[in-house]
Amino acid sequence: QLQLVESGGGLVQPGGSLRLSCAASGLDFYAIGWFRQAPGKERERVSCVGISGGSTDYADSVKGRFTISRDNAKNTVYLQMNSLKPEDTAVYYCAATIQVCSGYDYDYDYWGQGTQVTVSS
């Protein structure tokens, strides 16, 4: 059983940056995705990184602003978020899949509890 723990959320002004972390023992055997869900909206897959870290992909809405990376020695995946916009406000979740990165939440077997990101002046 993989227990994912997210951290790093908070309140930031538009144009600011945050770095989210997703940690779990055994995480290095899984591809990891970051999802987000804003109130009244469907959950959106933001980014994903493959097991080795060599394969990454991003939603168009965050491309060029967010960077996903992983440090398997630390059992941690990061999401660096720059140039944040109010529309990035959401609860951010990390999730793990034994498969390759997928855009579908039903392909992910384990989920964290989420961390709130609020972008507001």
XYZ file of N, CA and C in Angstrom:
363
model
N 0.855 -1.189 0.000
C 0.000 0.000 0.000
C 0.891 1.238 0.000
N 0.663 2.112 -0.978
C 1.449 3.328 -1.101
C 0.693 4.470 -0.433
N 1.330 5.168 0.475
C 0.695 6.310 1.150
C 1.378 7.586 0.690
N 0.671 8.336 -0.136
C 1.208 9.558 -0.714
C 0.873 10.740 0.181
N 1.864 11.590 0.413
C 1.665 12.774 1.246
C 2.134 13.999 0.468
N 1.185 14.915 0.207
C 1.525 16.157 -0.475
C 1.835 17.247 0.539
N 2.671 18.181 0.129
C 2.961 19.358 0.951
C 3.381 20.495 0.036
N 3.416 21.697 0.602
C 3.917 22.841 -0.144
C 2.867 23.811 -0.633
N 1.597 23.490 -0.428
C 0.552 24.413 -0.854
C 0.516 25.651 0.021
N -0.303 26.619 -0.405
C -0.433 27.842 0.373
C -1.056 28.945 -0.435
N -0.972 30.150 0.118
C -1.500 31.342 -0.530
C -0.347 32.098 -1.182
N -0.525 32.462 -2.443
C 0.510 33.179 -3.168
C -0.136 34.228 -4.062
N 0.561 35.298 -4.304
C 0.039 36.348 -5.184
C 0.203 35.948 -6.644
N -0.637 36.482 -7.511
C -0.462 36.221 -8.950
C 0.961 36.564 -9.401
N 1.515 35.677 -10.217
C 2.889 35.831 -10.669
C 3.911 35.164 -9.780
N 3.471 34.695 -8.615
C 4.367 34.057 -7.672
C 4.624 32.594 -7.996
N 5.357 31.946 -7.094
C 5.756 30.551 -7.295
C 5.508 29.737 -6.033
N 5.282 28.464 -6.253
C 5.203 27.478 -5.176
C 5.817 26.188 -5.685
N 6.342 25.400 -4.749
C 6.796 24.062 -5.101
C 6.054 23.048 -4.245
N 5.323 22.171 -4.905
C 4.619 21.094 -4.226
C 5.504 19.857 -4.187
N 5.354 19.094 -3.118
C 6.075 17.837 -2.971
C 5.085 16.707 -2.744
N 5.441 15.547 -3.243
C 4.642 14.326 -3.054
C 5.623 13.247 -2.622
N 5.457 12.734 -1.404
C 6.423 11.795 -0.855
C 5.743 10.497 -0.455
N 6.471 9.390 -0.636
C 5.976 8.083 -0.195
C 7.090 7.075 -0.310
N 7.188 6.200 0.651
C 8.111 5.083 0.558
C 7.646 4.158 -0.554
N 8.572 3.784 -1.452
C 8.189 2.915 -2.557
C 7.684 3.647 -3.780
N 7.695 4.967 -3.734
C 7.171 5.766 -4.838
C 7.954 5.540 -6.127
N 9.195 5.116 -6.021
C 10.068 5.003 -7.200
C 9.636 3.896 -8.160
N 8.670 3.080 -7.789
C 8.178 2.039 -8.686
C 6.979 2.481 -9.525
N 6.573 3.743 -9.368
C 5.337 4.219 -9.975
C 5.564 5.487 -10.807
N 4.766 5.608 -11.866
C 4.617 6.907 -12.504
C 3.716 7.754 -11.603
N 4.017 9.047 -11.528
C 3.288 9.931 -10.627
C 2.659 11.076 -11.397
N 1.387 11.271 -11.154
C 0.665 12.380 -11.760
C 0.257 13.398 -10.717
N 0.177 14.658 -11.156
C -0.411 15.706 -10.333
C -1.749 16.089 -10.967
N -2.774 16.135 -10.139
C -4.110 16.538 -10.550
C -4.521 17.744 -9.717
N -5.520 18.448 -10.201
C -6.080 19.527 -9.390
C -7.584 19.589 -9.587
N -8.254 20.097 -8.576
C -9.703 20.253 -8.655
C -10.102 21.545 -7.972
N -10.729 22.409 -8.743
C -11.245 23.664 -8.218
C -12.719 23.478 -7.873
N -13.270 24.283 -6.968
C -14.683 24.154 -6.595
C -15.596 24.244 -7.807
N -16.483 23.273 -7.924
C -17.443 23.272 -9.017
C -16.893 22.834 -10.352
N -15.633 22.401 -10.382
C -15.025 21.978 -11.640
C -14.590 20.522 -11.559
N -14.419 19.907 -12.725
C -13.938 18.531 -12.767
C -12.446 18.478 -12.451
N -12.029 17.323 -11.972
C -10.615 17.134 -11.700
C -9.838 17.148 -13.014
N -8.692 17.787 -12.996
C -7.867 17.967 -14.194
C -6.478 17.386 -13.955
N -5.982 16.630 -14.893
C -4.604 16.116 -14.793
C -3.669 17.236 -15.237
N -2.789 17.655 -14.371
C -1.899 18.782 -14.619
C -0.597 18.326 -15.266
N -0.034 17.253 -14.732
C 1.277 16.813 -15.201
C 1.524 15.381 -14.759
N 2.520 14.749 -15.387
C 2.872 13.395 -15.001
C 4.347 13.163 -15.299
N 4.960 12.318 -14.489
C 6.364 11.952 -14.718
C 6.485 10.441 -14.651
N 7.244 9.871 -15.597
C 7.456 8.434 -15.628
C 8.390 7.982 -14.508
N 8.562 6.674 -14.414
C 9.309 6.087 -13.302
C 10.745 6.596 -13.237
N 11.404 6.715 -14.381
C 12.808 7.137 -14.392
C 12.961 8.650 -14.336
N 11.875 9.361 -14.595
C 11.942 10.821 -14.650
C 12.229 11.359 -16.027
N 12.512 10.480 -16.974
C 12.849 10.926 -18.319
C 11.650 11.296 -19.161
N 10.487 10.881 -18.758
C 9.262 11.143 -19.511
C 8.341 12.036 -18.683
N 7.972 13.173 -19.259
C 7.065 14.088 -18.571
C 6.037 14.615 -19.559
N 4.883 14.985 -19.048
C 3.930 15.686 -19.884
C 3.103 16.650 -19.035
N 2.476 17.606 -19.724
C 1.791 18.700 -19.049
C 0.486 19.034 -19.759
N -0.477 19.502 -18.982
C -1.681 20.074 -19.572
C -1.310 21.380 -20.271
N -2.029 21.693 -21.330
C -1.747 22.930 -22.064
C -1.842 24.158 -21.157
N -2.726 24.086 -20.177
C -2.965 25.236 -19.303
C -1.770 25.583 -18.421
N -0.835 24.643 -18.246
C 0.315 24.894 -17.368
C 1.652 24.779 -18.078
N 1.613 24.407 -19.338
C 2.849 24.199 -20.095
C 3.667 25.491 -20.117
N 4.964 25.361 -19.827
C 5.836 26.521 -19.801
C 5.889 27.222 -18.457
N 4.976 26.887 -17.563
C 4.941 27.511 -16.230
C 5.240 26.510 -15.124
N 4.816 25.269 -15.300
C 5.008 24.230 -14.282
C 6.078 23.251 -14.753
N 6.831 22.735 -13.795
C 7.838 21.718 -14.092
C 7.726 20.590 -13.076
N 7.606 19.369 -13.587
C 7.539 18.194 -12.719
C 8.905 17.519 -12.722
N 9.292 17.000 -11.571
C 10.562 16.286 -11.467
C 10.454 15.279 -10.336
N 11.407 14.375 -10.289
C 11.402 13.388 -9.206
C 12.813 13.105 -8.739
N 12.912 12.782 -7.462
C 14.156 12.354 -6.850
C 13.878 11.016 -6.197
N 14.167 9.945 -6.915
C 13.824 8.616 -6.399
C 14.632 8.254 -5.150
N 15.796 8.829 -5.006
C 16.594 8.574 -3.793
C 15.886 9.126 -2.556
N 15.082 10.166 -2.751
C 14.326 10.770 -1.646
C 12.862 10.351 -1.665
N 12.495 9.468 -2.618
C 11.100 9.027 -2.731
C 10.136 10.215 -2.822
N 10.507 11.191 -3.626
C 9.723 12.423 -3.704
C 9.587 12.889 -5.154
N 8.386 13.369 -5.476
C 8.112 14.014 -6.761
C 7.741 15.458 -6.468
N 8.233 16.357 -7.305
C 8.004 17.783 -7.116
C 7.202 18.361 -8.274
N 6.452 19.405 -7.966
C 5.803 20.198 -8.998
C 6.158 21.657 -8.728
N 7.068 22.188 -9.533
C 7.444 23.583 -9.426
C 6.455 24.410 -10.242
N 5.796 25.341 -9.590
C 4.759 26.142 -10.239
C 5.192 27.604 -10.235
N 5.420 28.136 -11.416
C 5.837 29.530 -11.570
C 4.756 30.322 -12.302
N 4.854 31.629 -12.236
C 3.910 32.526 -12.922
C 2.471 32.126 -12.627
N 2.189 31.921 -11.368
C 0.870 31.430 -10.975
C -0.215 32.447 -11.279
N -1.382 31.922 -11.646
C -2.542 32.731 -12.005
C -3.694 32.391 -11.072
N -4.648 33.291 -10.909
C -5.813 32.969 -10.064
C -6.520 31.687 -10.502
N -6.525 31.390 -11.783
C -7.192 30.174 -12.253
C -6.434 28.897 -11.897
N -5.248 29.019 -11.329
C -4.531 27.847 -10.819
C -5.013 27.455 -9.417
N -5.856 28.260 -8.831
C -6.374 27.967 -7.496
C -7.163 26.668 -7.509
N -6.776 25.746 -6.638
C -7.410 24.422 -6.589
C -6.765 23.616 -5.463
N -7.382 22.479 -5.187
C -6.714 21.468 -4.364
C -5.901 20.598 -5.319
N -4.633 20.444 -4.992
C -3.724 19.665 -5.832
C -3.473 18.306 -5.179
N -3.593 17.260 -5.992
C -3.398 15.890 -5.537
C -2.288 15.234 -6.344
N -1.487 14.406 -5.690
C -0.620 13.529 -6.455
C -1.212 12.125 -6.422
N -0.916 11.372 -7.459
C -1.458 10.030 -7.605
C -0.428 9.147 -8.281
N -0.490 7.851 -7.993
C 0.503 6.905 -8.484
C -0.157 5.836 -9.333
N 0.525 5.482 -10.422
C 0.078 4.388 -11.275
C 1.245 3.478 -11.593
N 0.976 2.179 -11.628
C 1.995 1.202 -11.973
C 2.193 1.162 -13.492
N 1.265 1.801 -14.205
C 1.344 1.859 -15.659
C 2.179 3.070 -16.073
N 2.217 3.359 -17.344
C 2.848 4.584 -17.818
C 1.898 5.739 -17.524
N 2.408 6.965 -17.667
C 1.583 8.142 -17.397
C 0.280 8.080 -18.194
N -0.791 8.459 -17.530
C -2.104 8.452 -18.146
C -2.821 9.757 -17.825
N -3.673 10.149 -18.728
C -4.468 11.345 -18.489
C -5.775 11.067 -17.768
N -6.040 9.809 -17.465
C -7.308 9.413 -16.866
C -7.128 9.076 -15.389
N -7.931 9.696 -14.544
C -7.738 9.478 -13.103
C -8.017 8.033 -12.704
N -8.852 7.320 -13.460
C -9.145 5.936 -13.083
C -7.969 4.985 -13.305
N -6.924 5.451 -13.987
C -5.728 4.626 -14.171
C -4.776 4.703 -12.980
N -5.059 5.580 -12.031
C -4.184 5.778 -10.886
C -4.707 5.014 -9.688
N -3.809 4.296 -9.016
C -4.204 3.369 -7.968
C -4.172 3.987 -6.582
N -3.304 4.968 -6.367
C -3.130 5.555 -5.039
C -3.180 7.068 -5.155
N -3.785 7.682 -4.140
C -3.978 9.132 -4.123
C -3.563 9.713 -2.781
N -3.028 10.924 -2.829
C -2.765 11.655 -1.603
C -4.010 12.375 -1.128
N -3.867 13.084 -0.011
C -5.009 13.756 0.601
C -5.254 15.141 0.018
N -4.296 15.665 -0.725
C -4.447 16.957 -1.375
C -3.843 18.092 -0.573
N -3.434 19.131 -1.292
C -2.918 20.343 -0.663
C -3.518 21.543 -1.398
N -3.968 22.531 -0.631
C -4.659 23.681 -1.212
C -3.653 24.693 -1.757
N -3.892 25.132 -2.976
C -3.130 26.233 -3.570
C -4.117 27.348 -3.882
N -3.854 28.518 -3.353
C -4.703 29.677 -3.591
C -3.855 30.804 -4.160
N -4.262 31.283 -5.322
C -3.546 32.379 -5.974
C -4.460 33.600 -5.965
N -4.084 34.570 -5.162
C -4.947 35.732 -4.981
C -4.133 36.904 -4.477
N -4.546 38.109 -4.880
C -3.901 39.308 -4.364
C -4.645 39.838 -3.149
